[in-house]
JSON list of C-alpha atoms in Angstrom, two decimals:
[
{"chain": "A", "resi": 274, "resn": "UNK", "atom": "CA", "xyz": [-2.94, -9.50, -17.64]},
{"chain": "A", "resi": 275, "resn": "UNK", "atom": "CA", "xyz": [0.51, -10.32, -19.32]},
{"chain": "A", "resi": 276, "resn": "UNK", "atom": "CA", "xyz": [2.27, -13.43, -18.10]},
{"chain": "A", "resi": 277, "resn": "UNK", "atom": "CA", "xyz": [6.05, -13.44, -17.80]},
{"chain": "A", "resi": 278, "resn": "UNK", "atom": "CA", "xyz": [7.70, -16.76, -17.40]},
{"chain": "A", "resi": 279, "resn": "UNK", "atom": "CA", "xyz": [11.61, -16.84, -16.88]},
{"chain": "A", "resi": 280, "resn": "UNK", "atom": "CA", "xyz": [13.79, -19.66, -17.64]},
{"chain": "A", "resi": 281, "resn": "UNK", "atom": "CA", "xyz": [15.18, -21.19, -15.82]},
{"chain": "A", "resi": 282, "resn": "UNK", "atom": "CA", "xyz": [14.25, -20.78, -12.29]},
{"chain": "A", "resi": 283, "resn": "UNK", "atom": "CA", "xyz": [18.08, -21.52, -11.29]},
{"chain": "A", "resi": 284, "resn": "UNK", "atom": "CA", "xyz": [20.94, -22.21, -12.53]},
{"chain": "A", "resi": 285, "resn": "UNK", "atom": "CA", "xyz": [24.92, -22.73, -11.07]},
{"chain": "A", "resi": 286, "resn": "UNK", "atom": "CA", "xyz": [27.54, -21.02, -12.86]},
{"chain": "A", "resi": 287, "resn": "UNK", "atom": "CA", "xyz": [31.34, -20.24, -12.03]},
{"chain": "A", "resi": 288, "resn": "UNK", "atom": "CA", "xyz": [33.14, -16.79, -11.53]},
{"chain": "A", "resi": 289, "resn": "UNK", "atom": "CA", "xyz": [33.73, -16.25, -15.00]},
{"chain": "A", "resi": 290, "resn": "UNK", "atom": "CA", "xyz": [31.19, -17.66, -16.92]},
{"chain": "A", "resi": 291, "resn": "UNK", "atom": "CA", "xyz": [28.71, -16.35, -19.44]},
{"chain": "A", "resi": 292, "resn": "UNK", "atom": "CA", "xyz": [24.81, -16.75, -17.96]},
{"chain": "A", "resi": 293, "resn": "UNK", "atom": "CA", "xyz": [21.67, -16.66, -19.99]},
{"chain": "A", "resi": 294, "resn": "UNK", "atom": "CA", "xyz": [18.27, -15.93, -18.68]},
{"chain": "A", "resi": 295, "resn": "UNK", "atom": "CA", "xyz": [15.18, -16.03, -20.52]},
{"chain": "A", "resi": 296, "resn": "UNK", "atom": "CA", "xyz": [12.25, -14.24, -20.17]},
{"chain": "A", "resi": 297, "resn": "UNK", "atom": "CA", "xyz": [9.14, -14.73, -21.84]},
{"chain": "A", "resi": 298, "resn": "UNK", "atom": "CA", "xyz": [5.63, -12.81, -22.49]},
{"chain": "A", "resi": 299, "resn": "UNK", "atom": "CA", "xyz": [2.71, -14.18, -22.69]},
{"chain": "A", "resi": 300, "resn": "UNK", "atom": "CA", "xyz": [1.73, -11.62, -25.74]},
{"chain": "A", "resi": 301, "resn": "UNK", "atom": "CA", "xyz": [3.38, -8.89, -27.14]},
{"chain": "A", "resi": 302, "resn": "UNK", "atom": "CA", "xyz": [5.38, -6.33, -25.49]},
{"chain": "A", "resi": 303, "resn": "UNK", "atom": "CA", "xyz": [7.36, -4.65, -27.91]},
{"chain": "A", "resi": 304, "resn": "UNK", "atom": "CA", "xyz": [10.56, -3.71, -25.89]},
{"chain": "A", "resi": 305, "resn": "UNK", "atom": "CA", "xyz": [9.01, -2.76, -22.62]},
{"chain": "A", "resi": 306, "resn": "UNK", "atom": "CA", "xyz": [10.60, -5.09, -20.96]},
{"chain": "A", "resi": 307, "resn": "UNK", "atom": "CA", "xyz": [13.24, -4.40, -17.76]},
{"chain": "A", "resi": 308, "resn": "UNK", "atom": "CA", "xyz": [15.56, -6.63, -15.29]},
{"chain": "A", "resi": 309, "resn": "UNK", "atom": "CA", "xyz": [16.00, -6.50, -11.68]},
{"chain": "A", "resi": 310, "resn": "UNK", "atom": "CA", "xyz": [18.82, -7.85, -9.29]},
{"chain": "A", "resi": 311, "resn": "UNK", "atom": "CA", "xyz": [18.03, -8.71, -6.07]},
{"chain": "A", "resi": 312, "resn": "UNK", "atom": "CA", "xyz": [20.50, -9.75, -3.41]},
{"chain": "A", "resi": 313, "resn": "UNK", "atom": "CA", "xyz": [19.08, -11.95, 0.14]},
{"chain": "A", "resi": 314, "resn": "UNK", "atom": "CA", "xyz": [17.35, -9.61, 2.08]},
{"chain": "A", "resi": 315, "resn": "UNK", "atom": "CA", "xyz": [18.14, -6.60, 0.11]},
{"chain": "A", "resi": 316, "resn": "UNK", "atom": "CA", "xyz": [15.64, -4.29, -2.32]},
{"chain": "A", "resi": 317, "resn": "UNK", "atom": "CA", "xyz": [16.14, -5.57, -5.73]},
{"chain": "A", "resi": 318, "resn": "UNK", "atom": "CA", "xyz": [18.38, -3.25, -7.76]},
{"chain": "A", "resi": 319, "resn": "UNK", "atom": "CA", "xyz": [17.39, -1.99, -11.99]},
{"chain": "A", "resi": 320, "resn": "UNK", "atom": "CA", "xyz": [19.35, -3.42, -13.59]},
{"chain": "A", "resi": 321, "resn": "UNK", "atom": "CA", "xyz": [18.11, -2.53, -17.60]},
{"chain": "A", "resi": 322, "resn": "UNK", "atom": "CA", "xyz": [14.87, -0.92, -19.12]},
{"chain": "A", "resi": 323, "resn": "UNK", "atom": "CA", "xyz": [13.59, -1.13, -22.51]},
{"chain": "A", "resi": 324, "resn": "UNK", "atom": "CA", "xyz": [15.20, -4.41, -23.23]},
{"chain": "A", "resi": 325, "resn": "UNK", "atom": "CA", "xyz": [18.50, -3.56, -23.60]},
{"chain": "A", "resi": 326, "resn": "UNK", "atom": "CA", "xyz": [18.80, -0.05, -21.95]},
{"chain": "A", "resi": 327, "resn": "UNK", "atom": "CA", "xyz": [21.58, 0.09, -19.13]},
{"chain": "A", "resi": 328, "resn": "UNK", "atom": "CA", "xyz": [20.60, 1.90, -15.94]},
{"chain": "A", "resi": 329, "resn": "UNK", "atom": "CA", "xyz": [23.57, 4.40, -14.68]},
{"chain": "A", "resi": 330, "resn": "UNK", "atom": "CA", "xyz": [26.21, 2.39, -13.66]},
{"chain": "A", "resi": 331, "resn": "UNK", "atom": "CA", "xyz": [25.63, -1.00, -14.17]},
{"chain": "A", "resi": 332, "resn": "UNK", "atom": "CA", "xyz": [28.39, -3.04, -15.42]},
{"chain": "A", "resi": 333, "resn": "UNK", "atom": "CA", "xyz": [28.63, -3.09, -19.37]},
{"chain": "A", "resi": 334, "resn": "UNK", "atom": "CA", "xyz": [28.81, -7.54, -18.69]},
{"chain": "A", "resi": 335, "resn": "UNK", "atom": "CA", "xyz": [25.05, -7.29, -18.17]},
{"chain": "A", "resi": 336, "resn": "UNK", "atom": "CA", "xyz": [23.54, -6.96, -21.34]},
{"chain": "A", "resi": 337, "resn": "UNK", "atom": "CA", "xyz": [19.64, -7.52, -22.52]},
{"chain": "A", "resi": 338, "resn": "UNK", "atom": "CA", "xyz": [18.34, -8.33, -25.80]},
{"chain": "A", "resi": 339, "resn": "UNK", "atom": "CA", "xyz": [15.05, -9.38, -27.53]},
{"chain": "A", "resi": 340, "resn": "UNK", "atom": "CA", "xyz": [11.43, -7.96, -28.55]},
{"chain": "A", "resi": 341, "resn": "UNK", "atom": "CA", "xyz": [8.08, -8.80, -28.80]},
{"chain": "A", "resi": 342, "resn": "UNK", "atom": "CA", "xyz": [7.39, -11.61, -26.21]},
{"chain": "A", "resi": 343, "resn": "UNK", "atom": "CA", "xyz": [11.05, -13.24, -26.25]},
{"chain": "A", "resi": 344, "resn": "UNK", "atom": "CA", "xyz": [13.37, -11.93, -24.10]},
{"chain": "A", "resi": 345, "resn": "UNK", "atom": "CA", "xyz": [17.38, -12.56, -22.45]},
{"chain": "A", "resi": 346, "resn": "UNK", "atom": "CA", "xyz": [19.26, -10.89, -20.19]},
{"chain": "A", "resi": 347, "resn": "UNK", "atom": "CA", "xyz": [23.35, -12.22, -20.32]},
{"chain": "A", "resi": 348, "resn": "UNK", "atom": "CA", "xyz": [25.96, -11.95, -17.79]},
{"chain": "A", "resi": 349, "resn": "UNK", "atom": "CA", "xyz": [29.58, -12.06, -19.08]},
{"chain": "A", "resi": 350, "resn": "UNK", "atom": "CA", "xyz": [32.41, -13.02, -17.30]},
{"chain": "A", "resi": 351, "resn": "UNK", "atom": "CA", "xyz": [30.24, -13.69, -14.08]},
{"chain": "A", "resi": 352, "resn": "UNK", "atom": "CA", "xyz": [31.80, -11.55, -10.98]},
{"chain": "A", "resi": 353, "resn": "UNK", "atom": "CA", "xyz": [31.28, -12.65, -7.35]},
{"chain": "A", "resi": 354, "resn": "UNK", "atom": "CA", "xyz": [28.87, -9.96, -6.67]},
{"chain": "A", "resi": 355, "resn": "UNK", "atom": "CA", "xyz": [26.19, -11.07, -9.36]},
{"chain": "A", "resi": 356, "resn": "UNK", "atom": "CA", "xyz": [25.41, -14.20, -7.91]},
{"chain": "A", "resi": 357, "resn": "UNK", "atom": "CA", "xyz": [21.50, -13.46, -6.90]},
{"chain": "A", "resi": 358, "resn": "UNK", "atom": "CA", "xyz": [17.91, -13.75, -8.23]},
{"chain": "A", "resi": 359, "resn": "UNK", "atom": "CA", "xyz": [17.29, -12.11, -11.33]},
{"chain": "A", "resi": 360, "resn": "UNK", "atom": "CA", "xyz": [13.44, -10.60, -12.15]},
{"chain": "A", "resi": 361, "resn": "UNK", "atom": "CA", "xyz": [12.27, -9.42, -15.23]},
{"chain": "A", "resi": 362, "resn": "UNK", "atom": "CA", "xyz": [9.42, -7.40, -15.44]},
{"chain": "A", "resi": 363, "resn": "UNK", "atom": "CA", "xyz": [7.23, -5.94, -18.59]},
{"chain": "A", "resi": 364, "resn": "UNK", "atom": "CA", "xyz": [6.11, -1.96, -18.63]},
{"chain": "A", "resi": 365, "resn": "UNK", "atom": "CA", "xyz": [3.94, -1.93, -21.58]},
{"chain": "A", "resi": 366, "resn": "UNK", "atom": "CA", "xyz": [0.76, -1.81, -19.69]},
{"chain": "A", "resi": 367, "resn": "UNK", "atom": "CA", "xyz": [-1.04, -2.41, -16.06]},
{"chain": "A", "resi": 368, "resn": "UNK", "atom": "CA", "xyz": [-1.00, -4.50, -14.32]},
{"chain": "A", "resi": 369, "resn": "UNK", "atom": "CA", "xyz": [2.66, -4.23, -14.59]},
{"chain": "A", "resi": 370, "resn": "UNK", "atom": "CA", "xyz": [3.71, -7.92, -14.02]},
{"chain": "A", "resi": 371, "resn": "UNK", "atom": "CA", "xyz": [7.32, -9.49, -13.03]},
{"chain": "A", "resi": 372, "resn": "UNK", "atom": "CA", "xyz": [8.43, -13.10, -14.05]},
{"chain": "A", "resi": 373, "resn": "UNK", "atom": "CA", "xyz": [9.15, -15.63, -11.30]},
{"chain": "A", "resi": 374, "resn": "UNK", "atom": "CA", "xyz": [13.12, -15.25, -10.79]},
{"chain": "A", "resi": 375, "resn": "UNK", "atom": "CA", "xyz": [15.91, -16.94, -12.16]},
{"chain": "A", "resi": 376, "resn": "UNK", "atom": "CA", "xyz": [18.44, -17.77, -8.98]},
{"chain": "A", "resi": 377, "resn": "UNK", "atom": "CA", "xyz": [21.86, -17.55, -10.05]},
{"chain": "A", "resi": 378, "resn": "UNK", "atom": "CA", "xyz": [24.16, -19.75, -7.75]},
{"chain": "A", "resi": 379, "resn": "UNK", "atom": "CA", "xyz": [27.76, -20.18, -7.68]},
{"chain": "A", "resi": 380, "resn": "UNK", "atom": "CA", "xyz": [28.80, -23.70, -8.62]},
{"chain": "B", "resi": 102, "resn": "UNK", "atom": "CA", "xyz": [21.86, 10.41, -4.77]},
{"chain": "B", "resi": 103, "resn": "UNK", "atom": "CA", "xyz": [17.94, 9.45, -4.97]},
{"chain": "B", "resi": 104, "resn": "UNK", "atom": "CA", "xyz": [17.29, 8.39, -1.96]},
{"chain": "B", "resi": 105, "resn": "UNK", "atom": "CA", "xyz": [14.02, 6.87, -1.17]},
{"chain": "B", "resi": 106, "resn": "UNK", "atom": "CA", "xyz": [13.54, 5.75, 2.63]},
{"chain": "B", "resi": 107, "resn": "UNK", "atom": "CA", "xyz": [10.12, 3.63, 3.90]},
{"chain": "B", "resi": 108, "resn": "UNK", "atom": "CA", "xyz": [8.56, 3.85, 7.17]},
{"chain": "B", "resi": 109, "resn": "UNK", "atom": "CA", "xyz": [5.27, 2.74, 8.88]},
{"chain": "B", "resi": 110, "resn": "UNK", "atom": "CA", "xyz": [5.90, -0.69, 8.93]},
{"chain": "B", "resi": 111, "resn": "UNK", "atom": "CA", "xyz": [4.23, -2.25, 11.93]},
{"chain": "B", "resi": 112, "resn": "UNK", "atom": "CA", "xyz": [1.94, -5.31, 13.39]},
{"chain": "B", "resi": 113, "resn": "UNK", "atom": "CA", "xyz": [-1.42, -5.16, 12.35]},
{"chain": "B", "resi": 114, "resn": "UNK", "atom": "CA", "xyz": [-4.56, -7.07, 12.74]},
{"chain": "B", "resi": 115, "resn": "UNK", "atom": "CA", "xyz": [-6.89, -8.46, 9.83]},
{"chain": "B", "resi": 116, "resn": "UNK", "atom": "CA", "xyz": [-8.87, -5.80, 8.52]},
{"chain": "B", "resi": 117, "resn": "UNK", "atom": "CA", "xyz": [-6.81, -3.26, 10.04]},
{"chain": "B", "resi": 118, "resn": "UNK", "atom": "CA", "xyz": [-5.22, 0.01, 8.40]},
{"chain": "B", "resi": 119, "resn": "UNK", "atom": "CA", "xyz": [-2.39, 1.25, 7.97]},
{"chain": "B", "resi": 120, "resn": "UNK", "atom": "CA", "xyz": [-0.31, 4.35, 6.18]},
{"chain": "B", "resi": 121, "resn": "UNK", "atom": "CA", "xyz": [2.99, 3.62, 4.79]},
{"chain": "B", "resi": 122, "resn": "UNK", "atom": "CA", "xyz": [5.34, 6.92, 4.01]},
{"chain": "B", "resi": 123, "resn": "UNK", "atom": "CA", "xyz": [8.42, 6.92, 1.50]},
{"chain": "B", "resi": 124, "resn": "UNK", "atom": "CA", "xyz": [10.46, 10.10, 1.95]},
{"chain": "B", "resi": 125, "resn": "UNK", "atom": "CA", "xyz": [12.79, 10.94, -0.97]},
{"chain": "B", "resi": 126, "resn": "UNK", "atom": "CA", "xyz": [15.54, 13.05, -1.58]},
{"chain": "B", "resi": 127, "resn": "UNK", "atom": "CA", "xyz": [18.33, 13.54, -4.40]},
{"chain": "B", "resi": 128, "resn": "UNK", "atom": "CA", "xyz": [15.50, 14.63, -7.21]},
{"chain": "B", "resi": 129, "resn": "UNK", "atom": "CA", "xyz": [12.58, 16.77, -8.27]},
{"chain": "B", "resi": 130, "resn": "UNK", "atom": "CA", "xyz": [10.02, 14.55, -6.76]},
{"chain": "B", "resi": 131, "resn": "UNK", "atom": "CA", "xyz": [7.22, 16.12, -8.61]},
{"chain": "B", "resi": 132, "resn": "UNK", "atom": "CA", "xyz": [8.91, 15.00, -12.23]},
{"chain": "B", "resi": 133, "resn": "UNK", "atom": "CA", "xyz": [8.66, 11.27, -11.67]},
{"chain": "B", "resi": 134, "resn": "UNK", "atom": "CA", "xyz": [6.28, 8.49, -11.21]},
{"chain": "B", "resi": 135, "resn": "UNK", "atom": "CA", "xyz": [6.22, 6.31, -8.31]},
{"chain": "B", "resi": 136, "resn": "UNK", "atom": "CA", "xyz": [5.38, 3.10, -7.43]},
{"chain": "B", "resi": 137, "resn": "UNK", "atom": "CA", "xyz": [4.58, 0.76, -4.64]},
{"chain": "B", "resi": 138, "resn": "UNK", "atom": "CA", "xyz": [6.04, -2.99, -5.03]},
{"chain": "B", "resi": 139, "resn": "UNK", "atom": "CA", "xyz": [5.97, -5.64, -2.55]},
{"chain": "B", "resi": 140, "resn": "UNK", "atom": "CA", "xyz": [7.24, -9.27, -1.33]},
{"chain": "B", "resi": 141, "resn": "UNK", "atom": "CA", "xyz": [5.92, -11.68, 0.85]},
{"chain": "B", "resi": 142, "resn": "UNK", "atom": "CA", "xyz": [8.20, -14.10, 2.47]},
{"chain": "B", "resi": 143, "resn": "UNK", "atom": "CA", "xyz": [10.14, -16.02, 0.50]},
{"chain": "B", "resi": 144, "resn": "UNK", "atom": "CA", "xyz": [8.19, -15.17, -2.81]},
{"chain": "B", "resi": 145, "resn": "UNK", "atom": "CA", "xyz": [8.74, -12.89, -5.97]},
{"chain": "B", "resi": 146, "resn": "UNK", "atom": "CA", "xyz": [8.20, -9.48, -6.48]},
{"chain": "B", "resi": 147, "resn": "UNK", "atom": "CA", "xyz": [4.22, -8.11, -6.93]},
{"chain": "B", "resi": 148, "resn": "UNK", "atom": "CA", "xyz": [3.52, -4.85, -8.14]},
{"chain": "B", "resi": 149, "resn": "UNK", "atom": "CA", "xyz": [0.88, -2.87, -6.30]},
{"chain": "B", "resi": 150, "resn": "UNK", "atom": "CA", "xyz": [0.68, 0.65, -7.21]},
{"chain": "B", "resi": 151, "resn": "UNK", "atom": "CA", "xyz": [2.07, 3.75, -9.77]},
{"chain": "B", "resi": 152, "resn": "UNK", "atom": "CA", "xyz": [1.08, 7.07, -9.67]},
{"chain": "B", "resi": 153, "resn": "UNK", "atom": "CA", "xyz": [2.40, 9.58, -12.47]},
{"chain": "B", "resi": 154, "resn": "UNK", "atom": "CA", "xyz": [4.18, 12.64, -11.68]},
{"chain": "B", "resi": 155, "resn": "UNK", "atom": "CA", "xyz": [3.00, 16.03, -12.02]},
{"chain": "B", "resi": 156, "resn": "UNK", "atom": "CA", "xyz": [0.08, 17.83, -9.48]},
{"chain": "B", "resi": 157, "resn": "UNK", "atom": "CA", "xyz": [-2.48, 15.90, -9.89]},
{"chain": "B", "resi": 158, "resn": "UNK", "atom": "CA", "xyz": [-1.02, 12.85, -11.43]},
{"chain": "B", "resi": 159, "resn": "UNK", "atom": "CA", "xyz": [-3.04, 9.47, -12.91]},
{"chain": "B", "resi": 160, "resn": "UNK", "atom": "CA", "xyz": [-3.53, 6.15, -10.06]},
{"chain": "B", "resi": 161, "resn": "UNK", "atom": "CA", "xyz": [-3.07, 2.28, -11.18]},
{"chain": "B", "resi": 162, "resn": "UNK", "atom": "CA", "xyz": [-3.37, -0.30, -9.11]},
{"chain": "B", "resi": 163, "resn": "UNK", "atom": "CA", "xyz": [-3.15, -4.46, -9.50]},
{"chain": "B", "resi": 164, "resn": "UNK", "atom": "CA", "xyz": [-6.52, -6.43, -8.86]},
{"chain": "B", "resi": 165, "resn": "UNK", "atom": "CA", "xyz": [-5.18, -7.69, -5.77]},
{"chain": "B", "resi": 166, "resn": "UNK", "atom": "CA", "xyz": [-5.55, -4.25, -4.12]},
{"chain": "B", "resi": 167, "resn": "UNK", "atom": "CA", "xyz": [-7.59, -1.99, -5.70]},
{"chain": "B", "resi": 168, "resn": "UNK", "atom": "CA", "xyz": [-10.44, -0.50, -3.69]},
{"chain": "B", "resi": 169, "resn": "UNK", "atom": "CA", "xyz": [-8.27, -1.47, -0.54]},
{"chain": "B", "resi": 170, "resn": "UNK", "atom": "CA", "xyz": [-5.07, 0.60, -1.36]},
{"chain": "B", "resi": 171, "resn": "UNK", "atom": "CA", "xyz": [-4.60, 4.16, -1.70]},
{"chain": "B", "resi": 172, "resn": "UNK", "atom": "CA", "xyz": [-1.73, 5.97, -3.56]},
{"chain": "B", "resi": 173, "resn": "UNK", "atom": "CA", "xyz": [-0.78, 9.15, -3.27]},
{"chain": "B", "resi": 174, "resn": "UNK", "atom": "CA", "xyz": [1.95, 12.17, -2.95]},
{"chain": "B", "resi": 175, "resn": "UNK", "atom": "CA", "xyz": [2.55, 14.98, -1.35]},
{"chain": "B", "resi": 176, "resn": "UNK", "atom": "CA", "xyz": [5.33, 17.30, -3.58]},
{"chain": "B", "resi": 177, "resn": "UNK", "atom": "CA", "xyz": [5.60, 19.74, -1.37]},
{"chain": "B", "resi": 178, "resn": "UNK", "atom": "CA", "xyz": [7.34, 17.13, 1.06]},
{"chain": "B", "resi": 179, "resn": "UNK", "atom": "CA", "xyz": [8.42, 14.65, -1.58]},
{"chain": "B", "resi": 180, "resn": "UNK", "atom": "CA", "xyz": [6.92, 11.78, -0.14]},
{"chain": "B", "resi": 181, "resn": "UNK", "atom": "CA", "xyz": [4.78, 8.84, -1.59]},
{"chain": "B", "resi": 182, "resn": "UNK", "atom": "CA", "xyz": [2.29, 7.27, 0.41]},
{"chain": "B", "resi": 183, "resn": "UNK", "atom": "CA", "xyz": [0.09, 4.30, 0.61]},
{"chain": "B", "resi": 184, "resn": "UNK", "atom": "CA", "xyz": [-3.03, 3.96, 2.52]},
{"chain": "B", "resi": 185, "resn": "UNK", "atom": "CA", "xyz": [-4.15, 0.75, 3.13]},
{"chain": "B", "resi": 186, "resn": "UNK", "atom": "CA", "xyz": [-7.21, -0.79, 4.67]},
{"chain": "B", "resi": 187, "resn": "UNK", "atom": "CA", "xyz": [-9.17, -3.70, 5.03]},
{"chain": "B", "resi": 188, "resn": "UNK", "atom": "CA", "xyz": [-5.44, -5.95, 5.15]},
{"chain": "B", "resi": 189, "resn": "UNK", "atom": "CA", "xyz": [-5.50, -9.51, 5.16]},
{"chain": "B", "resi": 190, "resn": "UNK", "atom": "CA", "xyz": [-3.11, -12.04, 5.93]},
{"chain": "B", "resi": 191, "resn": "UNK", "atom": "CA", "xyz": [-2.01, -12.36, 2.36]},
{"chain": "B", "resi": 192, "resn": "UNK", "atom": "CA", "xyz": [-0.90, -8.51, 2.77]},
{"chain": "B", "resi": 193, "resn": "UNK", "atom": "CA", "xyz": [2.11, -9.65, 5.08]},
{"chain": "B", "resi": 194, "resn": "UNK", "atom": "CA", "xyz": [4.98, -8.62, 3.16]},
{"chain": "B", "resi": 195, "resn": "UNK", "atom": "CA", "xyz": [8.32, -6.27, 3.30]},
{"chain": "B", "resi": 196, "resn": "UNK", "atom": "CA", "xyz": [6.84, -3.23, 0.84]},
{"chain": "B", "resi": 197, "resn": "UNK", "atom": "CA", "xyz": [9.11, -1.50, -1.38]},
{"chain": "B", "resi": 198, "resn": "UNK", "atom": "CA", "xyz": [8.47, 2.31, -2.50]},
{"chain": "B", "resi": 199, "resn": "UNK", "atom": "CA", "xyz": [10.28, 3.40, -6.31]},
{"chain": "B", "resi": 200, "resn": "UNK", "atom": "CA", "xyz": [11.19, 5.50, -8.49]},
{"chain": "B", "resi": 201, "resn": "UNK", "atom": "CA", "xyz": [10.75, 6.08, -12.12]},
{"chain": "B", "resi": 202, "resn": "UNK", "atom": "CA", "xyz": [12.66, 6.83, -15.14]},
{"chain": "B", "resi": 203, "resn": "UNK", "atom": "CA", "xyz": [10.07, 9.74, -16.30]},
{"chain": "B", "resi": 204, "resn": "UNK", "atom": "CA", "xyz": [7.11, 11.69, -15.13]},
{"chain": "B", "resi": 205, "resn": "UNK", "atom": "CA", "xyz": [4.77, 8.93, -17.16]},
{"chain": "B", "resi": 206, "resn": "UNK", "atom": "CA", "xyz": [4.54, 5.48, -15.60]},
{"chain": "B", "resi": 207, "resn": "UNK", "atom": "CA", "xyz": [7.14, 3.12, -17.14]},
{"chain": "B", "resi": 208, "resn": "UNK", "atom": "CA", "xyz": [9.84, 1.46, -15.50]},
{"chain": "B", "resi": 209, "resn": "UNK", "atom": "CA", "xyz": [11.38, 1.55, -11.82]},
{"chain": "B", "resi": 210, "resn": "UNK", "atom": "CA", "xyz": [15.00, 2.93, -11.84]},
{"chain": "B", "resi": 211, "resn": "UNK", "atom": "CA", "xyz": [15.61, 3.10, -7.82]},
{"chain": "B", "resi": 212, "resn": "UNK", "atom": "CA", "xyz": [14.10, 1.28, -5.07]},
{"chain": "B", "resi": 213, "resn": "UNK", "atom": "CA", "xyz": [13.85, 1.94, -1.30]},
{"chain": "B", "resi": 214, "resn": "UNK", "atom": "CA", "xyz": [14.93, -0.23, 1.68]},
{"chain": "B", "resi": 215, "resn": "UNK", "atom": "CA", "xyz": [11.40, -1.73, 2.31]},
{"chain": "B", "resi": 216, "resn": "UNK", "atom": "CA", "xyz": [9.55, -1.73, 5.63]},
{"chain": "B", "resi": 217, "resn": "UNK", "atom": "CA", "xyz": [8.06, -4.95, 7.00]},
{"chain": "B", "resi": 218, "resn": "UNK", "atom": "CA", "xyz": [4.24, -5.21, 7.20]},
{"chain": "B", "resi": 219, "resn": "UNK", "atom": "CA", "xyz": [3.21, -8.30, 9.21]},
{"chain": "B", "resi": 220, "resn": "UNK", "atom": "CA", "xyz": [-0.80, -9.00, 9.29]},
{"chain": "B", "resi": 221, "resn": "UNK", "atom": "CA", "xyz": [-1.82, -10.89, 11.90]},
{"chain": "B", "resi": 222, "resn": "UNK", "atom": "CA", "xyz": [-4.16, -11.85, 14.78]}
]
């Protein structure tokens, strides 16, 4: 099975700031690689697909980059609403697998 | 809008069984894969399940279930479901039915609500 290990598991950040979350797989997945927002008792929410593809109407400040088994999704200009726990998750093969979260806190 | 809405979320007892249903509306059911996902308390997300679009459509499951879960679809009433059997404790969780991007299993675009599954004695 792939392994995907996000960095780091939390981190505080103001309204405004720029946010950086790696994600990393444990061998290569090309660009098959996808983000997820989740909100506290909410169903998490796509956020991108194929590394850097945007679902329909997420915000252009989320933004995803990377290939092979290094990955980052970035947050620009951090609004309210994004403060959550971020997933990333690789679709080149079964068992589909999801890193641990990254919990995104307001300072 | 997709909509995709869970139900059959209830108490059960080790080694119990139980059906879980995800109704959908907004799309052409039969064009997409599906997927079941779930959470236990306070953990991360665990994929369970895909099944590819289509009539007949091609089954995955993770180790963790496999031999114990059942995916399938009905296209006629665009609904997913998942049998289960045999659950354990470890299956408590909130279970989350999806959508995907294509009629080939890729990625999840939308996800349902989730329904609660609680196994215990």
């Amino acid at each position: 099975d792939i392994q995907m290990t996000q960095s780091p598991s939390s981190v505080s950040a103001s309204v405004g700031d720029t946010v950086i979350i790696t994600c990393r797989a444990s061998q290569d997945i090309n660009k098959y690689l996808a983000w997820f927002q989740q909100k506290p008792g909410k169903a998490p929410k796509s956020l991108i697909h194929a590394t850097s593809s945007l679902h329909n109407g997420v915000p252009s400040r989320f933004s995803g980059s990377g290939s092979g088994t290094d990955f980052t999704l970035t947050i620009s200009s951090l609004q309210p609403e994004d403060f959550a726990i971020y997933y990333c998750q690789q679709h080149k093969s079964f068992p589909l697998t999801f890193g641990q979260g990254t919990r995104l806190d307001i300072k | 809008d997709v909509q995709l809405l869970e139900s059959g979320g209830v108490l059960v007892r080790p080694g119990g069984s139980l059906r879980l249903s995800c109704a959908t509306s907004g799309f052409l059911f039969s064009d997409y894969a599906m997927y079941w996902v779930r959470q236990a308390p306070g953990q991360g997300l665990e994929w369970l399940s895909a099944l590819s679009g289509g009539t007949a459509g091609t089954a995955y499951y993770a180790d963790s279930v496999r031999g114990r879960f059942t995916i399938s679809r009905d296209n006629s009433k665009s609904t997913l479901y998942l049998h289960m059997n045999n659950l354990r404790d470890e299956d408590t969780a909130v279970y989350y039915c999806a959508k995907g991007l294509s009629i080939v299993t890729g990625t999840i675009a939308h996800w349902g609500q989730g329904t609660l599954v609680p196994v215990s004695s």
